[in-house]
Amino acid sequence: MKPDETFDDILRKASEIKTAQMRDKRRAWEASPEFMKNTMTFDKDESYVAMRKSASVAEKIAFAAPIKEEGNELFAKGKYAQAMAKYTAAVAVFRYWNREQSGREQNVVKYYDDDAIADPDDRRSARNLIRSVYLNAAQCMRKGNLADGPAEIIWTCTEVLAIDPSSAKAHYVRALARAELDDSASLELAVKDLARANALAPNDRAVRDAMRTYGAAHAAQTAKDRAAYGAVFGSRNKEGLYAREELERGAASAGAGTSGGVSDGDADPALRPLQNMPEEELKARCKAMGVDLDNPRVVKELGKRAKARKEEELKAKAREMGIDLGDPSVREMLELLEKEERGAQELSRLPAWRRWIYHSFDGTRWLNVQNAMYAALAVNVVYRVCKVINMPE
């Protein structure tokens, strides 16, 4: 316990932590696909309870692998809903939601996975099976139109890539799901996924076809943005801020079977020439195109557009993690955290004597001016009472 913390403060913080943990669990539950939520249906199945509790990894794989194969057979026959049920049953041995009692709370939802497997070889074997089940489930959801929106397929493929980043199929299926989302940030991520898939499987015709289709859509969106910049700044150059050769996209390279991979963390290839360009050269080049980077209005507009683009990317990534940035409760929490951080930063910049005054009047600290005044008043009352009692009659 810190010197300035009361017991009520500790209880309040414990309550906040508990609430935050429950909120995180709820978000994780809501973000997971329906087939993963359905793993909860096995929490009373005696064979699953025994398997999860005491079976070895080899025994669990021997139990789950035939179920997965049954799912594959149903998938091949076009019985997608039945196949998904089998994939749920297969993965539920290793990764599952469970209802349990936690303290006084009943039916608390908890998530279990394979992280607890100690032996690296056993963990690798388990994850190979999980990866296969997830990848098949993602394709089954897409072909059978079983997903509740593209986010479920994106979630599943992202789990596959967390186990095996070199899965071209996972990149491809995730790209198709991302392309269904109606925003430019998701389209850009889809093109990056396809570029990575094309690098991993350069002879895959489906990947190349998707690269051409969505690469062209991305190029069109880029041209649209370029035209918007030209309209805003009155550019005399129809190519906009960047030259054509710097803005070529993956659509053209897809037709030639490009082999270079682009990971999610790579910078936009179109911007690489500009990142290494000296500032004066960049300014001169933009000025020749009718864009004055020394103009405060231009700088402000560029900043606004860059911020809007970043927010779109942030929303897309948050959606993949099951976080809705449009949710008022989420926005309220983020604003509160930002306010607390900003307040702490401002306080740290104050002179020592001003920080002392601030802390002296801080009602959350037990040693402050208010409490000192109450203590002095209490001592004065006790003194007066004692004085009255001891007065001679």
Coordinates of N, CA and C in Angstrom, one line a residue, residues 22-197:
M22 N -13.1 -8.0 -16.8 CA -14.4 -8.6 -17.3 C -14.7 -8.0 -18.7
R23 N -14.4 -6.7 -18.8 CA -14.7 -6.0 -20.1 C -13.8 -6.6 -21.2
D24 N -12.5 -6.8 -20.8 CA -11.6 -7.4 -21.8 C -12.1 -8.8 -22.2
K25 N -12.5 -9.6 -21.2 CA -13.0 -10.9 -21.6 C -14.2 -10.9 -22.4
R26 N -15.1 -9.9 -22.1 CA -16.3 -9.7 -22.9 C -16.0 -9.4 -24.4
R27 N -15.0 -8.5 -24.5 CA -14.6 -8.1 -25.9 C -14.0 -9.3 -26.6
A28 N -13.1 -10.0 -25.9 CA -12.5 -11.2 -26.6 C -13.6 -12.2 -27.0
W29 N -14.6 -12.4 -26.1 CA -15.7 -13.3 -26.4 C -16.5 -12.8 -27.7
E30 N -16.8 -11.5 -27.7 CA -17.6 -10.9 -28.8 C -16.8 -10.9 -30.1
A31 N -15.5 -10.8 -30.0 CA -14.6 -10.8 -31.2 C -14.5 -12.1 -31.8
S32 N -14.6 -13.2 -31.0 CA -14.3 -14.5 -31.6 C -15.5 -15.0 -32.5
P33 N -15.2 -15.8 -33.5 CA -16.2 -16.2 -34.4 C -17.2 -17.2 -33.7
E34 N -18.3 -17.4 -34.4 CA -19.4 -18.2 -33.8 C -18.9 -19.6 -33.6
F35 N -18.0 -20.2 -34.5 CA -17.6 -21.5 -34.3 C -16.7 -21.7 -33.0
M36 N -16.0 -20.6 -32.6 CA -15.2 -20.7 -31.4 C -16.1 -20.5 -30.2
K37 N -17.1 -19.7 -30.3 CA -18.1 -19.5 -29.1 C -18.8 -20.9 -28.9
N38 N -19.0 -21.6 -29.9 CA -19.7 -22.9 -29.8 C -18.8 -24.0 -29.1
T39 N -17.5 -23.7 -28.8 CA -16.7 -24.6 -28.1 C -17.2 -24.7 -26.6
M40 N -18.0 -23.7 -26.2 CA -18.6 -23.8 -24.9 C -19.6 -24.9 -24.7
T41 N -20.1 -25.4 -25.8 CA -21.2 -26.4 -25.7 C -20.6 -27.7 -25.2
F42 N -19.3 -27.8 -25.1 CA -18.6 -29.1 -24.7 C -18.2 -29.1 -23.2
D43 N -18.6 -28.0 -22.5 CA -18.1 -27.9 -21.1 C -18.7 -28.9 -20.2
K44 N -19.8 -29.5 -20.6 CA -20.4 -30.6 -19.8 C -20.3 -32.0 -20.4
D45 N -19.6 -32.1 -21.5 CA -19.4 -33.3 -22.2 C -18.2 -34.1 -21.4
E46 N -18.6 -35.2 -20.9 CA -17.6 -36.0 -20.0 C -16.3 -36.3 -20.7
S47 N -16.4 -36.7 -22.0 CA -15.2 -37.1 -22.8 C -14.3 -35.9 -23.0
Y48 N -14.9 -34.7 -23.2 CA -14.1 -33.5 -23.4 C -13.5 -33.1 -22.0
V49 N -14.3 -33.1 -21.0 CA -13.8 -32.7 -19.7 C -12.6 -33.6 -19.3
A50 N -12.7 -34.9 -19.5 CA -11.6 -35.8 -19.1 C -10.4 -35.6 -20.0
M51 N -10.7 -35.4 -21.3 CA -9.6 -35.1 -22.3 C -8.8 -33.9 -21.9
R52 N -9.5 -32.8 -21.6 CA -8.9 -31.5 -21.3 C -8.1 -31.6 -20.0
K53 N -8.6 -32.4 -19.1 CA -8.0 -32.4 -17.7 C -6.8 -33.3 -17.6
S54 N -6.8 -34.4 -18.2 CA -5.7 -35.4 -17.9 C -5.0 -36.0 -19.1
A55 N -5.5 -35.9 -20.3 CA -4.9 -36.5 -21.5 C -3.6 -35.8 -21.9
S56 N -2.7 -36.6 -22.5 CA -1.5 -36.1 -23.0 C -1.8 -35.4 -24.3
V57 N -0.8 -34.6 -24.8 CA -1.0 -33.9 -26.1 C -1.2 -34.9 -27.2
A58 N -0.4 -36.0 -27.2 CA -0.6 -37.0 -28.2 C -2.0 -37.6 -28.2
E59 N -2.5 -37.9 -27.0 CA -3.9 -38.4 -26.9 C -4.9 -37.4 -27.4
K60 N -4.7 -36.2 -27.1 CA -5.6 -35.1 -27.6 C -5.6 -35.0 -29.1
I61 N -4.4 -35.1 -29.7 CA -4.3 -35.0 -31.2 C -5.0 -36.3 -31.8
A62 N -4.7 -37.4 -31.2 CA -5.4 -38.7 -31.7 C -6.9 -38.6 -31.6
F63 N -7.4 -37.8 -30.6 CA -8.8 -37.7 -30.5 C -9.4 -36.6 -31.5
A64 N -8.7 -35.5 -31.7 CA -9.2 -34.4 -32.5 C -8.9 -34.6 -34.0
A65 N -7.8 -35.3 -34.4 CA -7.5 -35.4 -35.8 C -8.6 -36.1 -36.6
P66 N -9.1 -37.2 -36.2 CA -10.2 -37.9 -37.0 C -11.5 -37.0 -37.1
I67 N -11.7 -36.2 -36.1 CA -12.9 -35.3 -36.2 C -12.7 -34.2 -37.2
K68 N -11.4 -33.7 -37.3 CA -11.1 -32.7 -38.3 C -11.2 -33.3 -39.7
E69 N -10.8 -34.6 -39.9 CA -10.9 -35.2 -41.2 C -12.3 -35.4 -41.6
E70 N -13.2 -35.7 -40.6 CA -14.6 -35.8 -40.9 C -15.1 -34.4 -41.4
G71 N -14.7 -33.4 -40.8 CA -15.0 -32.0 -41.3 C -14.6 -31.8 -42.7
N72 N -13.3 -32.2 -43.0 CA -12.8 -32.0 -44.4 C -13.7 -32.8 -45.4
E73 N -14.1 -34.0 -45.0 CA -14.9 -34.7 -46.0 C -16.3 -34.0 -46.2
L74 N -16.9 -33.5 -45.1 CA -18.1 -32.8 -45.3 C -17.9 -31.5 -46.1
F75 N -16.8 -30.8 -45.9 CA -16.5 -29.6 -46.6 C -16.3 -29.9 -48.1
A76 N -15.7 -31.0 -48.5 CA -15.5 -31.4 -49.9 C -16.9 -31.7 -50.5
K77 N -17.9 -32.2 -49.7 CA -19.2 -32.5 -50.3 C -20.1 -31.2 -50.3
G78 N -19.6 -30.1 -49.8 CA -20.4 -28.9 -49.8 C -21.3 -28.8 -48.6
K79 N -21.1 -29.6 -47.6 CA -22.0 -29.6 -46.4 C -21.2 -28.7 -45.4
Y80 N -21.3 -27.4 -45.6 CA -20.4 -26.5 -44.9 C -20.8 -26.3 -43.4
A81 N -22.1 -26.2 -43.1 CA -22.5 -26.1 -41.7 C -22.1 -27.3 -40.9
Q82 N -22.3 -28.5 -41.5 CA -21.9 -29.7 -40.8 C -20.4 -29.8 -40.6
A83 N -19.7 -29.3 -41.6 CA -18.2 -29.3 -41.5 C -17.8 -28.3 -40.4
M84 N -18.4 -27.2 -40.3 CA -18.0 -26.2 -39.2 C -18.2 -26.8 -37.9
A85 N -19.3 -27.6 -37.7 CA -19.6 -28.2 -36.4 C -18.4 -29.2 -36.0
K86 N -17.9 -29.9 -37.0 CA -16.8 -30.8 -36.8 C -15.5 -30.0 -36.5
Y87 N -15.3 -28.9 -37.2 CA -14.1 -28.1 -36.9 C -14.2 -27.5 -35.4
T88 N -15.4 -27.2 -35.0 CA -15.5 -26.7 -33.6 C -15.2 -27.8 -32.7
A89 N -15.7 -29.0 -32.9 CA -15.4 -30.2 -32.1 C -13.9 -30.5 -32.0
A90 N -13.2 -30.3 -33.1 CA -11.8 -30.7 -33.2 C -11.0 -29.7 -32.4
V91 N -11.2 -28.4 -32.6 CA -10.4 -27.4 -32.0 C -10.7 -27.3 -30.5
A92 N -11.9 -27.7 -30.1 CA -12.4 -27.5 -28.7 C -11.6 -28.4 -27.7
V93 N -10.7 -29.3 -28.2 CA -9.9 -30.0 -27.3 C -8.8 -29.1 -26.8
F94 N -8.3 -28.2 -27.6 CA -7.1 -27.4 -27.3 C -7.5 -25.9 -26.9
R95 N -8.4 -25.4 -27.7 CA -8.8 -24.0 -27.5 C -10.3 -23.9 -27.3
Y96 N -10.7 -23.3 -26.2 CA -12.2 -23.3 -26.0 C -12.6 -22.3 -24.9
W97 N -13.9 -22.0 -25.0 CA -14.5 -21.2 -23.9 C -15.2 -22.1 -23.0
N98 N -15.1 -21.7 -21.7 CA -15.7 -22.6 -20.7 C -16.5 -21.8 -19.6
R99 N -17.6 -22.3 -19.1 CA -18.3 -21.7 -18.1 C -17.9 -22.3 -16.7
E100 N -17.5 -21.4 -15.8 CA -17.0 -21.9 -14.5 C -17.4 -21.0 -13.4
Q101 N -17.2 -21.5 -12.2 CA -17.4 -20.7 -11.0 C -16.1 -20.0 -10.6
S102 N -16.2 -18.7 -10.3 CA -15.0 -17.9 -9.9 C -15.4 -17.2 -8.6
G103 N -14.9 -17.7 -7.5 CA -15.3 -17.1 -6.2 C -16.8 -17.2 -6.0
R104 N -17.5 -16.1 -5.8 CA -18.9 -16.2 -5.6 C -19.7 -16.1 -6.9
E105 N -19.0 -15.8 -8.0 CA -19.7 -15.6 -9.3 C -19.9 -17.0 -10.0
Q106 N -21.1 -17.1 -10.6 CA -21.4 -18.4 -11.3 C -21.3 -18.1 -12.8
N107 N -21.0 -19.1 -13.6 CA -21.0 -19.1 -15.0 C -20.1 -18.0 -15.6
V108 N -18.9 -17.9 -15.0 CA -17.9 -16.9 -15.5 C -17.3 -17.6 -16.7
V109 N -17.3 -16.8 -17.8 CA -16.7 -17.3 -19.1 C -15.2 -17.1 -19.1
K110 N -14.5 -18.2 -19.3 CA -13.0 -18.2 -19.4 C -12.6 -18.9 -20.7
Y111 N -11.4 -18.4 -21.1 CA -10.8 -18.9 -22.4 C -9.6 -19.7 -22.1
Y112 N -9.5 -20.9 -22.7 CA -8.3 -21.7 -22.5 C -7.6 -22.0 -23.9
D113 N -6.3 -22.0 -23.9 CA -5.6 -22.3 -25.1 C -4.4 -23.2 -24.9
D114 N -3.6 -23.3 -25.9 CA -2.5 -24.2 -25.8 C -1.2 -23.6 -25.3
D115 N -1.3 -22.4 -24.8 CA -0.1 -21.7 -24.2 C 0.5 -22.5 -23.0
A116 N -0.4 -23.2 -22.3 CA 0.0 -23.9 -21.1 C 0.8 -25.2 -21.4
I117 N 0.9 -25.6 -22.6 CA 1.6 -26.8 -22.9 C 3.1 -26.5 -22.8
A118 N 3.8 -27.2 -21.9 CA 5.2 -26.9 -21.5 C 6.2 -27.4 -22.5
D119 N 6.0 -28.6 -23.0 CA 7.0 -29.1 -24.0 C 6.9 -28.4 -25.4
P120 N 8.0 -27.9 -25.9 CA 7.9 -27.1 -27.2 C 7.5 -28.0 -28.3
D121 N 7.9 -29.3 -28.3 CA 7.5 -30.2 -29.4 C 6.0 -30.5 -29.4
D122 N 5.5 -30.7 -28.1 CA 4.1 -31.0 -28.0 C 3.3 -29.8 -28.4
R123 N 3.8 -28.6 -28.0 CA 3.1 -27.4 -28.4 C 3.0 -27.2 -29.9
R124 N 4.2 -27.5 -30.5 CA 4.3 -27.3 -32.0 C 3.3 -28.3 -32.7
S125 N 3.2 -29.5 -32.2 CA 2.3 -30.5 -32.8 C 0.9 -30.1 -32.6
A126 N 0.5 -29.6 -31.4 CA -0.8 -29.2 -31.2 C -1.2 -28.0 -32.1
R127 N -0.3 -27.1 -32.2 CA -0.6 -25.9 -33.0 C -0.6 -26.2 -34.5
N128 N 0.1 -27.2 -35.0 CA -0.1 -27.6 -36.4 C -1.5 -28.1 -36.6
L129 N -2.1 -28.8 -35.7 CA -3.5 -29.3 -35.8 C -4.4 -28.1 -35.8
I130 N -4.2 -27.2 -34.8 CA -5.0 -26.0 -34.7 C -5.0 -25.2 -35.9
R131 N -3.8 -25.0 -36.4 CA -3.6 -24.2 -37.7 C -4.4 -24.7 -38.8
S132 N -4.3 -26.1 -39.0 CA -5.1 -26.7 -40.1 C -6.6 -26.5 -39.9
V133 N -7.1 -26.7 -38.6 CA -8.5 -26.6 -38.4 C -9.0 -25.1 -38.6
Y134 N -8.2 -24.2 -38.2 CA -8.6 -22.8 -38.4 C -8.6 -22.4 -39.8
L135 N -7.6 -22.8 -40.6 CA -7.5 -22.5 -42.0 C -8.7 -23.1 -42.8
N136 N -9.0 -24.4 -42.4 CA -10.2 -25.0 -43.1 C -11.5 -24.3 -42.7
A137 N -11.6 -23.9 -41.4 CA -12.8 -23.2 -40.9 C -13.0 -21.9 -41.7
A138 N -11.8 -21.2 -41.9 CA -11.9 -19.9 -42.5 C -12.5 -20.0 -44.0
Q139 N -11.9 -21.0 -44.7 CA -12.4 -21.3 -46.0 C -13.8 -21.8 -46.1
C140 N -14.2 -22.6 -45.1 CA -15.6 -23.1 -45.0 C -16.5 -21.9 -44.7
M141 N -16.2 -21.0 -43.8 CA -17.0 -19.8 -43.6 C -17.2 -19.0 -44.8
R142 N -16.1 -18.8 -45.6 CA -16.2 -18.0 -46.8 C -17.1 -18.7 -47.9
K143 N -16.8 -20.0 -48.1 CA -17.5 -20.7 -49.2 C -19.0 -20.9 -48.8
G144 N -19.2 -21.2 -47.6 CA -20.6 -21.5 -47.1 C -21.4 -20.3 -46.7
N145 N -20.7 -19.1 -46.8 CA -21.4 -17.8 -46.3 C -21.9 -18.0 -44.9
L146 N -21.0 -18.6 -44.0 CA -21.4 -18.8 -42.6 C -20.9 -17.8 -41.6
A147 N -20.0 -16.9 -42.1 CA -19.5 -16.0 -41.1 C -20.5 -14.8 -40.9
D148 N -20.5 -14.3 -39.7 CA -21.3 -13.2 -39.3 C -20.4 -11.9 -39.7
G149 N -20.2 -11.7 -40.9 CA -19.4 -10.6 -41.4 C -17.9 -11.0 -41.7
P150 N -17.2 -10.2 -42.4 CA -15.8 -10.5 -42.8 C -14.9 -10.6 -41.6
A151 N -15.2 -9.9 -40.5 CA -14.4 -9.9 -39.3 C -14.1 -11.3 -38.7
E152 N -15.1 -12.2 -38.8 CA -14.9 -13.5 -38.3 C -13.8 -14.3 -39.1
I153 N -13.8 -14.1 -40.4 CA -12.8 -14.7 -41.3 C -11.5 -14.1 -41.0
I154 N -11.4 -12.8 -40.9 CA -10.2 -12.1 -40.6 C -9.6 -12.6 -39.3
W155 N -10.4 -12.7 -38.3 CA -10.0 -13.2 -37.0 C -9.3 -14.6 -37.1
T156 N -10.0 -15.5 -37.8 CA -9.5 -16.8 -37.9 C -8.2 -16.9 -38.7
C157 N -8.1 -16.2 -39.8 CA -6.9 -16.2 -40.6 C -5.7 -15.6 -39.8
T158 N -6.0 -14.5 -39.0 CA -5.0 -13.9 -38.2 C -4.5 -14.9 -37.2
E159 N -5.3 -15.8 -36.6 CA -4.9 -16.8 -35.7 C -4.0 -17.8 -36.4
V160 N -4.3 -18.1 -37.7 CA -3.5 -19.1 -38.5 C -2.1 -18.4 -38.7
L161 N -2.1 -17.2 -39.0 CA -0.8 -16.5 -39.3 C 0.0 -16.3 -38.0
A162 N -0.6 -16.2 -36.9 CA 0.1 -16.2 -35.6 C 0.9 -17.4 -35.4
I163 N 0.4 -18.6 -35.9 CA 1.1 -19.8 -35.8 C 2.0 -20.0 -36.9
D164 N 1.6 -19.7 -38.1 CA 2.4 -19.9 -39.3 C 2.3 -18.7 -40.2
P165 N 3.3 -17.8 -40.1 CA 3.2 -16.5 -40.9 C 3.5 -16.8 -42.4
S166 N 3.9 -18.0 -42.7 CA 4.2 -18.2 -44.2 C 3.1 -18.9 -44.9
S167 N 1.9 -18.9 -44.3 CA 0.7 -19.5 -44.9 C 0.2 -18.6 -46.0
A168 N 0.4 -18.9 -47.3 CA -0.1 -18.1 -48.4 C -1.6 -18.2 -48.4
K169 N -2.2 -19.3 -48.1 CA -3.6 -19.5 -48.2 C -4.3 -18.6 -47.1
A170 N -3.7 -18.5 -45.9 CA -4.3 -17.6 -44.9 C -4.2 -16.1 -45.3
H171 N -3.1 -15.7 -45.9 CA -3.0 -14.3 -46.4 C -4.1 -14.1 -47.5
Y172 N -4.2 -15.1 -48.4 CA -5.2 -14.9 -49.5 C -6.6 -14.8 -49.0
V173 N -7.0 -15.7 -48.1 CA -8.4 -15.7 -47.6 C -8.7 -14.5 -46.8
R174 N -7.7 -14.1 -46.0 CA -7.8 -12.8 -45.2 C -8.0 -11.6 -46.1
A175 N -7.2 -11.6 -47.2 CA -7.3 -10.5 -48.1 C -8.7 -10.4 -48.7
L176 N -9.3 -11.5 -49.1 CA -10.6 -11.5 -49.7 C -11.6 -10.9 -48.6
A177 N -11.4 -11.3 -47.4 CA -12.4 -10.8 -46.3 C -12.2 -9.3 -46.1
R178 N -10.9 -8.9 -46.1 CA -10.6 -7.5 -45.9 C -11.2 -6.6 -47.0
A179 N -11.1 -7.1 -48.2 CA -11.6 -6.4 -49.4 C -13.1 -6.2 -49.3
E180 N -13.8 -7.0 -48.5 CA -15.2 -6.8 -48.4 C -15.6 -5.7 -47.5
L181 N -14.7 -5.3 -46.6 CA -14.9 -4.1 -45.7 C -14.9 -2.8 -46.5
D182 N -15.8 -2.0 -46.3 CA -16.0 -0.8 -47.1 C -15.2 0.4 -46.6
D183 N -13.8 0.3 -46.7 CA -13.0 1.4 -46.3 C -11.6 1.2 -47.0
S184 N -11.0 2.3 -47.3 CA -9.7 2.3 -48.1 C -8.6 1.7 -47.3
A185 N -8.6 1.8 -45.9 CA -7.5 1.2 -45.1 C -7.6 -0.3 -45.2
S186 N -8.8 -0.9 -45.2 CA -8.9 -2.4 -45.3 C -8.5 -2.8 -46.7
L187 N -8.8 -2.0 -47.7 CA -8.4 -2.4 -49.1 C -6.9 -2.4 -49.2
E188 N -6.3 -1.4 -48.6 CA -4.8 -1.4 -48.7 C -4.2 -2.6 -48.0
L189 N -4.8 -3.0 -46.8 CA -4.3 -4.2 -46.1 C -4.5 -5.4 -46.9
A190 N -5.7 -5.5 -47.6 CA -6.0 -6.6 -48.5 C -4.9 -6.8 -49.6
V191 N -4.5 -5.6 -50.2 CA -3.5 -5.7 -51.2 C -2.1 -6.1 -50.7
K192 N -1.8 -5.7 -49.4 CA -0.6 -6.1 -48.8 C -0.6 -7.6 -48.5
D193 N -1.8 -8.1 -48.1 CA -1.9 -9.6 -47.8 C -1.7 -10.3 -49.2
L194 N -2.3 -9.8 -50.2 CA -2.2 -10.5 -51.5 C -0.7 -10.5 -52.0
A195 N 0.0 -9.3 -51.8 CA 1.4 -9.3 -52.2 C 2.2 -10.3 -51.4
R196 N 1.9 -10.5 -50.2 CA 2.6 -11.5 -49.4 C 2.3 -12.9 -49.8
A197 N 1.0 -13.1 -50.1 CA 0.6 -14.4 -50.6 C 1.2 -14.7 -52.0

